[in-house]
Short mmCIF file of C-alpha atoms and ligand atoms in Angstrom, two decimals:
data_model
loop_
_atom_site.label_atom_id
_atom_site.label_comp_id
_atom_site.label_asym_id
_atom_site.label_seq_id
_atom_site.Cartn_x
_atom_site.Cartn_y
_atom_site.Cartn_z
CA MET W 27 -12.12 -15.60 -9.91
CA LYS W 28 -14.47 -18.55 -10.22
CA LEU W 29 -13.33 -20.31 -13.40
CA LEU W 30 -14.66 -23.18 -15.49
CA VAL W 31 -11.91 -25.18 -17.19
CA THR W 32 -13.32 -27.42 -19.92
CA GLY W 33 -10.94 -30.25 -20.79
CA GLY W 34 -9.12 -29.69 -17.51
CA ALA W 35 -8.33 -33.40 -17.19
CA GLY W 36 -6.27 -33.31 -20.40
CA TYR W 37 -2.64 -32.36 -20.99
CA VAL W 38 -2.68 -28.58 -21.40
CA GLY W 39 -5.93 -28.16 -19.45
CA SER W 40 -4.61 -29.96 -16.36
CA VAL W 41 -1.42 -27.88 -16.26
CA CYS W 42 -3.43 -24.66 -16.60
CA ALA W 43 -5.93 -25.81 -13.97
CA ALA W 44 -3.08 -26.58 -11.57
CA ARG W 45 -1.48 -23.15 -12.08
CA LEU W 46 -4.85 -21.38 -11.66
CA VAL W 47 -5.53 -23.22 -8.39
CA GLU W 48 -2.05 -22.24 -7.17
CA ALA W 49 -2.78 -18.62 -8.10
CA GLY W 50 -5.79 -18.70 -5.77
CA HIS W 51 -8.67 -19.04 -8.25
CA GLU W 52 -11.69 -21.25 -7.61
CA VAL W 53 -11.48 -23.86 -10.38
CA VAL W 54 -14.13 -26.26 -11.64
CA VAL W 55 -13.01 -28.77 -14.28
CA LEU W 56 -15.61 -29.95 -16.79
CA ASP W 57 -14.35 -33.00 -18.66
CA ASN W 58 -16.09 -36.05 -20.10
CA LEU W 59 -12.86 -38.06 -19.59
CA SER W 60 -12.95 -39.33 -23.20
CA THR W 61 -9.23 -38.61 -23.48
CA GLY W 62 -8.55 -36.94 -20.13
CA HIS W 63 -7.79 -38.62 -16.80
CA ALA W 64 -9.63 -38.01 -13.51
CA ASP W 65 -6.34 -38.25 -11.59
CA ALA W 66 -4.92 -35.40 -13.71
CA VAL W 67 -7.37 -32.95 -12.14
CA PRO W 68 -5.33 -30.96 -9.62
CA GLU W 69 -6.07 -31.04 -5.91
CA GLY W 70 -8.23 -28.10 -5.00
CA ALA W 71 -10.22 -28.20 -8.24
CA ARG W 72 -13.67 -29.79 -8.44
CA LEU W 73 -14.29 -32.25 -11.29
CA VAL W 74 -17.62 -32.35 -13.09
CA SER W 75 -17.30 -35.47 -15.15
CA ALA W 76 -19.81 -34.90 -17.95
CA ALA W 77 -20.16 -33.76 -21.56
CA ILE W 78 -20.37 -30.02 -22.26
CA ASP W 79 -23.43 -30.62 -24.46
CA ASP W 80 -25.32 -32.24 -21.58
CA VAL W 81 -24.55 -29.95 -18.67
CA ILE W 82 -23.18 -26.58 -19.76
CA GLU W 83 -26.46 -24.71 -19.20
CA ASP W 84 -26.79 -25.95 -15.64
CA VAL W 85 -23.11 -25.47 -14.84
CA LEU W 86 -22.88 -21.87 -16.07
CA ALA W 87 -26.17 -21.05 -14.33
CA GLU W 88 -24.14 -21.31 -11.08
CA GLY W 89 -22.36 -18.09 -12.11
CA TYR W 90 -18.74 -17.95 -13.31
CA ASP W 91 -16.25 -15.15 -13.91
CA GLY W 92 -14.74 -16.93 -16.86
CA VAL W 93 -14.32 -20.06 -18.98
CA LEU W 94 -11.07 -21.54 -20.25
CA HIS W 95 -12.11 -23.79 -23.11
CA PHE W 96 -9.59 -26.59 -23.74
CA ALA W 97 -11.97 -29.49 -24.40
CA ALA W 98 -11.58 -30.58 -28.03
CA LYS W 99 -10.74 -33.34 -30.43
CA SER W 100 -7.18 -32.62 -31.53
CA LEU W 101 -5.75 -35.31 -33.82
CA VAL W 102 -5.02 -33.97 -37.29
CA GLY W 103 -5.05 -37.40 -38.98
CA GLU W 104 -8.30 -38.47 -37.35
CA SER W 105 -9.91 -35.17 -38.36
CA GLN W 106 -9.24 -36.00 -42.00
CA GLN W 107 -10.79 -39.46 -41.70
CA ASP W 108 -13.76 -38.56 -39.51
CA PRO W 109 -14.62 -34.88 -40.06
CA ALA W 110 -18.06 -35.19 -38.44
CA LYS W 111 -16.41 -36.00 -35.12
CA TYR W 112 -14.55 -32.69 -35.34
CA TRP W 113 -17.37 -30.46 -36.65
CA GLN W 114 -19.73 -31.89 -34.02
CA GLY W 115 -17.27 -32.33 -31.17
CA ASN W 116 -15.40 -29.05 -31.65
CA VAL W 117 -17.70 -26.60 -33.44
CA VAL W 118 -21.21 -27.61 -32.35
CA THR W 119 -20.11 -28.11 -28.75
CA SER W 120 -18.32 -24.74 -28.68
CA LEU W 121 -21.44 -23.02 -30.06
CA ARG W 122 -23.43 -24.54 -27.20
CA LEU W 123 -20.84 -23.20 -24.79
CA LEU W 124 -21.03 -19.71 -26.32
CA GLU W 125 -24.84 -19.76 -26.16
CA ALA W 126 -24.76 -20.76 -22.49
CA MET W 127 -22.19 -18.02 -21.78
CA ARG W 128 -24.43 -15.46 -23.47
CA ARG W 129 -27.52 -16.61 -21.56
CA HIS W 130 -25.80 -16.66 -18.19
CA ARG W 131 -23.68 -13.55 -18.87
CA THR W 132 -20.34 -15.25 -18.29
CA PRO W 133 -17.95 -12.36 -18.88
CA ARG W 134 -14.63 -13.93 -19.96
CA LEU W 135 -13.43 -16.64 -22.35
CA VAL W 136 -9.96 -17.97 -23.15
CA PHE W 137 -9.99 -20.42 -26.06
CA SER W 138 -7.36 -22.97 -27.15
CA SER W 139 -6.85 -22.22 -30.82
CA THR W 140 -3.97 -23.56 -32.88
CA ALA W 141 -1.25 -22.80 -35.40
CA ALA W 142 -3.13 -25.24 -37.64
CA THR W 143 -5.56 -22.37 -38.42
CA TYR W 144 -2.84 -20.85 -40.64
CA GLY W 145 -2.01 -23.88 -42.79
CA GLU W 146 1.09 -23.63 -44.99
CA PRO W 147 2.73 -20.32 -44.02
CA GLU W 148 3.89 -17.68 -46.50
CA VAL W 149 6.00 -15.88 -43.90
CA VAL W 150 7.95 -17.37 -40.98
CA PRO W 151 7.85 -16.47 -38.07
CA ILE W 152 4.05 -16.45 -38.45
CA PRO W 153 2.25 -13.30 -37.24
CA GLU W 154 -1.45 -13.18 -36.29
CA THR W 155 -2.10 -11.19 -39.48
CA ALA W 156 -1.08 -14.16 -41.66
CA PRO W 157 -3.81 -15.60 -43.91
CA THR W 158 -5.80 -18.42 -42.29
CA ARG W 159 -5.99 -21.30 -44.76
CA PRO W 160 -6.11 -24.51 -42.72
CA THR W 161 -5.03 -27.65 -44.55
CA ASN W 162 -6.95 -30.08 -42.35
CA THR W 163 -10.35 -30.41 -40.69
CA TYR W 164 -8.91 -29.98 -37.20
CA GLY W 165 -7.54 -26.53 -38.09
CA ALA W 166 -10.73 -25.62 -39.97
CA THR W 167 -12.90 -26.39 -36.93
CA LYS W 168 -10.71 -24.32 -34.61
CA LEU W 169 -10.81 -21.42 -37.10
CA ALA W 170 -14.60 -21.67 -37.33
CA ILE W 171 -14.83 -21.42 -33.54
CA ASP W 172 -12.50 -18.39 -33.58
CA HIS W 173 -14.91 -16.68 -36.01
CA ALA W 174 -17.91 -17.54 -33.82
CA ILE W 175 -16.13 -16.11 -30.77
CA THR W 176 -15.44 -12.84 -32.63
CA GLY W 177 -19.17 -12.47 -33.29
CA TYR W 178 -20.24 -13.34 -29.75
CA ALA W 179 -17.63 -11.05 -28.17
CA GLY W 180 -18.71 -8.08 -30.27
CA ALA W 181 -22.45 -8.62 -29.95
CA HIS W 182 -22.67 -9.77 -26.35
CA GLY W 183 -19.78 -8.01 -24.63
CA ILE W 184 -17.73 -11.12 -23.83
CA ALA W 185 -14.04 -10.46 -23.14
CA ALA W 186 -12.49 -13.14 -25.34
CA VAL W 187 -8.97 -14.29 -26.15
CA SER W 188 -7.90 -17.07 -28.52
CA LEU W 189 -4.43 -18.47 -28.02
CA ARG W 190 -2.94 -20.14 -31.06
CA TYR W 191 -0.57 -22.79 -29.75
CA PHE W 192 2.39 -24.03 -31.72
CA ASN W 193 4.00 -27.32 -30.55
CA VAL W 194 3.28 -27.74 -26.86
CA ALA W 195 5.77 -29.89 -24.96
CA GLY W 196 7.25 -30.51 -21.52
CA ALA W 197 5.42 -31.23 -18.29
CA TYR W 198 4.64 -29.70 -14.92
CA GLY W 199 5.45 -32.19 -12.18
CA ARG W 200 2.79 -34.89 -12.24
CA PHE W 201 0.88 -33.11 -15.04
CA GLY W 202 1.98 -34.09 -18.52
CA GLU W 203 1.16 -35.68 -21.85
CA ARG W 204 -0.70 -39.03 -21.52
CA HIS W 205 -2.45 -39.72 -24.81
CA THR W 206 -3.73 -43.22 -25.53
CA THR W 207 -3.09 -42.57 -29.22
CA GLU W 208 0.23 -40.73 -29.23
CA THR W 209 1.19 -38.88 -32.42
CA HIS W 210 3.44 -36.13 -31.07
CA LEU W 211 7.16 -36.23 -31.64
CA ILE W 212 8.67 -35.73 -28.17
CA PRO W 213 6.52 -38.29 -26.27
CA LEU W 214 7.04 -40.81 -29.10
CA VAL W 215 10.82 -40.38 -28.98
CA LEU W 216 10.79 -40.70 -25.18
CA GLN W 217 8.84 -43.96 -25.47
CA VAL W 218 11.91 -45.37 -27.27
CA ALA W 219 14.15 -44.28 -24.39
CA LEU W 220 11.66 -45.84 -21.97
CA GLY W 221 11.76 -49.13 -23.88
CA THR W 222 8.11 -49.24 -24.92
CA ARG W 223 8.83 -48.45 -28.60
CA ALA W 224 11.62 -49.90 -30.77
CA ASP W 225 12.56 -46.82 -32.77
CA VAL W 226 11.38 -43.47 -34.03
CA LYS W 227 10.48 -42.66 -37.62
CA ILE W 228 11.63 -39.33 -39.01
CA PHE W 229 8.97 -38.23 -41.47
CA GLY W 230 11.14 -37.04 -44.35
CA ASP W 231 14.72 -35.73 -44.53
CA ASP W 232 14.40 -33.90 -47.84
CA TRP W 233 12.53 -30.82 -46.62
CA PRO W 234 13.87 -27.35 -47.47
CA THR W 235 15.40 -26.87 -43.99
CA ASP W 236 19.01 -26.84 -42.71
CA ASP W 237 19.17 -30.58 -41.95
CA GLY W 238 16.30 -31.66 -44.21
CA THR W 239 13.87 -32.48 -41.39
CA CYS W 240 10.80 -30.44 -40.40
CA VAL W 241 11.22 -27.47 -38.07
CA ARG W 242 8.72 -26.72 -35.30
CA ASP W 243 8.39 -24.22 -32.46
CA TYR W 244 8.27 -26.16 -29.17
CA ILE W 245 6.68 -24.20 -26.33
CA HIS W 246 6.88 -25.37 -22.73
CA VAL W 247 3.44 -26.17 -21.33
CA VAL W 248 4.10 -24.04 -18.21
CA ASP W 249 4.92 -20.98 -20.33
CA LEU W 250 1.69 -21.69 -22.20
CA ALA W 251 -0.27 -21.92 -18.93
CA ASP W 252 1.19 -18.58 -17.81
CA ALA W 253 -0.07 -17.00 -21.05
CA HIS W 254 -3.60 -18.20 -20.19
CA ALA W 255 -3.50 -16.44 -16.83
CA LEU W 256 -2.29 -13.24 -18.52
CA ALA W 257 -4.96 -13.54 -21.22
CA LEU W 258 -7.64 -13.87 -18.57
CA ALA W 259 -6.34 -10.82 -16.69
CA ASN W 260 -6.01 -8.65 -19.80
CA ALA W 261 -9.16 -9.62 -21.75
CA VAL W 262 -11.32 -6.64 -22.73
CA ALA W 263 -15.14 -6.74 -22.74
CA GLY W 264 -16.58 -6.81 -26.26
CA GLU W 265 -13.25 -7.66 -27.88
CA HIS W 266 -11.81 -10.89 -29.25
CA ARG W 267 -8.02 -10.81 -29.28
CA ILE W 268 -5.89 -13.49 -30.90
CA TYR W 269 -2.30 -14.32 -29.94
CA ASN W 270 0.22 -16.79 -31.32
CA LEU W 271 2.17 -18.63 -28.66
CA GLY W 272 5.54 -20.16 -29.36
CA ASN W 273 9.16 -19.75 -28.33
CA GLY W 274 10.03 -18.05 -31.58
CA PHE W 275 12.79 -20.66 -32.05
CA GLY W 276 12.55 -23.51 -34.50
CA PHE W 277 14.01 -26.95 -33.80
CA SER W 278 14.29 -29.69 -36.41
CA VAL W 279 13.12 -33.26 -35.87
CA ARG W 280 16.78 -34.35 -35.77
CA GLN W 281 17.56 -31.71 -33.13
CA VAL W 282 14.67 -33.00 -31.03
CA VAL W 283 15.89 -36.61 -31.32
CA ASP W 284 19.43 -35.49 -30.39
CA ALA W 285 18.11 -33.57 -27.36
CA CYS W 286 16.24 -36.69 -26.25
CA ARG W 287 19.42 -38.75 -26.63
CA ALA W 288 21.39 -36.23 -24.56
CA VAL W 289 18.78 -36.05 -21.80
CA THR W 290 18.00 -39.77 -21.53
CA GLY W 291 21.43 -41.23 -22.36
CA HIS W 292 19.65 -43.72 -24.65
CA PRO W 293 20.87 -44.20 -28.26
CA ILE W 294 17.27 -43.87 -29.59
CA PRO W 295 17.44 -45.52 -33.02
CA ALA W 296 15.87 -43.29 -35.67
CA GLU W 297 14.95 -44.24 -39.21
CA VAL W 298 13.96 -41.95 -42.06
CA ALA W 299 10.45 -42.66 -43.32
CA PRO W 300 8.32 -41.01 -46.04
CA ARG W 301 6.95 -37.51 -45.44
CA ARG W 302 3.70 -37.34 -43.47
CA ASP W 303 0.79 -36.00 -45.45
CA GLY W 304 -0.06 -32.37 -44.68
CA ASP W 305 3.13 -31.47 -42.76
CA PRO W 306 4.48 -27.98 -43.54
CA ALA W 307 8.32 -27.79 -43.64
CA THR W 308 8.61 -25.05 -41.02
CA LEU W 309 6.19 -23.66 -38.41
CA VAL W 310 7.58 -20.98 -36.10
CA ALA W 311 5.49 -18.41 -34.24
CA SER W 312 5.95 -14.72 -33.99
CA SER W 313 4.83 -14.09 -30.41
CA ASP W 314 5.61 -10.37 -30.54
CA LYS W 315 1.96 -9.46 -30.02
CA ALA W 316 1.62 -11.62 -26.88
CA ARG W 317 4.84 -10.15 -25.53
CA ALA W 318 3.77 -6.57 -26.22
CA GLU W 319 0.10 -6.73 -25.20
CA LEU W 320 0.05 -9.44 -22.51
CA GLY W 321 3.54 -8.85 -21.13
CA TRP W 322 4.20 -12.55 -21.71
CA THR W 323 7.78 -13.83 -21.85
CA PRO W 324 8.44 -17.53 -22.33
CA LYS W 325 11.01 -18.57 -19.70
CA ARG W 326 11.58 -22.24 -20.51
CA VAL W 327 12.89 -21.90 -24.05
CA ASP W 328 15.81 -24.34 -23.87
CA LEU W 329 15.01 -27.56 -25.78
CA ASP W 330 17.00 -29.80 -23.40
CA GLY W 331 15.05 -28.34 -20.46
CA ILE W 332 11.71 -28.96 -22.17
CA VAL W 333 12.71 -32.55 -22.96
CA ARG W 334 14.05 -33.06 -19.42
CA ASP W 335 10.69 -32.12 -17.88
CA ALA W 336 8.85 -34.41 -20.30
CA TRP W 337 11.32 -37.22 -19.53
CA GLU W 338 10.89 -36.88 -15.76
CA PHE W 339 7.15 -37.07 -16.24
CA THR W 340 7.43 -40.10 -18.56
CA GLN W 341 9.59 -41.93 -16.05
CA SER W 342 7.27 -41.10 -13.15
CA ARG W 343 4.36 -42.62 -15.10
CA ARG W 344 6.33 -45.85 -15.51
CA GLU W 345 6.90 -45.97 -11.77
CA ALA W 346 3.26 -45.07 -11.01
N1 UFG Q 8 7.34 -36.35 -36.56
C1 UFG Q 8 8.20 -37.36 -36.97
N2 UFG Q 8 7.99 -38.61 -36.49
C2 UFG Q 8 6.96 -38.92 -35.64
C3 UFG Q 8 6.09 -37.88 -35.24
C4 UFG Q 8 6.30 -36.60 -35.72
O1 UFG Q 8 9.13 -37.13 -37.74
O2 UFG Q 8 6.83 -40.09 -35.26
C5 UFG Q 8 7.58 -35.00 -37.06
C6 UFG Q 8 6.41 -34.41 -37.82
O3 UFG Q 8 6.47 -34.76 -39.18
C7 UFG Q 8 6.58 -32.92 -37.55
C8 UFG Q 8 7.24 -32.86 -36.17
O4 UFG Q 8 7.76 -34.15 -35.95
O5 UFG Q 8 7.47 -32.39 -38.48
C9 UFG Q 8 6.27 -32.53 -35.08
O6 UFG Q 8 5.13 -33.39 -35.21
P1 UFG Q 8 3.98 -33.46 -34.12
O7 UFG Q 8 2.99 -34.48 -34.61
O8 UFG Q 8 4.57 -33.62 -32.78
O9 UFG Q 8 3.35 -32.02 -34.18
P2 UFG Q 8 2.72 -31.23 -35.42
O10 UFG Q 8 3.70 -30.15 -35.75
O11 UFG Q 8 2.28 -32.08 -36.52
O12 UFG Q 8 1.37 -30.75 -34.73
C10 UFG Q 8 1.29 -29.64 -33.92
C11 UFG Q 8 0.13 -29.80 -32.96
C12 UFG Q 8 -1.17 -29.95 -33.72
C13 UFG Q 8 -1.31 -28.80 -34.67
C14 UFG Q 8 -0.11 -28.72 -35.56
C15 UFG Q 8 -0.15 -27.60 -36.53
O13 UFG Q 8 0.34 -30.92 -32.16
O14 UFG Q 8 -2.24 -29.94 -32.82
O15 UFG Q 8 1.05 -28.57 -34.76
O16 UFG Q 8 -0.07 -26.42 -35.85
F1 UFG Q 8 -2.41 -28.99 -35.45
#
């Protein structure tokens, strides 16, 4: 298939683009490089370095079999301080993309949605039928786009899939997490092992969990990429299907820090700090629907293995 990968110079987008190229697809990456990196675009993919808003009409006029839409603003804290950046950058831009897809009859869409659409869960593991009550602007914008996709799929025959990611981690060779502003737990902890950060703060140890620290569902980025390929292959014209993607296993912040210590051999000093605003105690996905309907099985579920891949990537960046 000829595929457009928006945000394909970013973390998840670059891993997916690499896997799609390897699977034999023709891949064009559209990325404005605001947070992505030109050298993260895999060999064999063509980079169009521009904003979706400026070029999407012309790009889709070339004729594509599908779009994988990763490009987005994705910092929860920033979304609370600067909501306009998220409503404009995520929602308005995605509406432009949907309009261009409608006009040029692009048949398939796979969208990067998020667990943040659910907010504080009532039931864990979280199924797709859970109420969607986002607690931050980031999650609200992704949910708004999901609703828009439902309408476009039904009215215009697009075969659409939204994938709601839980905590993406790990790396795929030279493709990994390289954020200028890093807020995610595993890369922050690995920075301590690398020597570029003095210690890690644990945001609260009085949560209602086994060891008092927050529990999250860490999914390997390669398992996530594989789910995108399956979503693309199984999308049905006129339908918008939504799948949660996680391992189904929760790991606490302390377990993550311990795994990083074991993998890196570094003591990694950790200090308990106040709770972070807006953090739910536990977020774990039920991925039963993705398993049943897409035939997806996460294969890299071991936390040490996920951390090891991220660590190899982190070290290779230091050497680069
Ligand atoms: N944490 C720390 N110290 C840190 C950083 C994080 O203790 O320095 C804790 C957080 O409090 C949280 C856990 O580690 O309990 C994971 O935090 P991340 O920031 O890595 O990830 P989140 O669970 O907050 O965010 C993820 C995605 C978001 C998404 C959110 C909700 O990265 O895009 O899940 O689904 F919005």
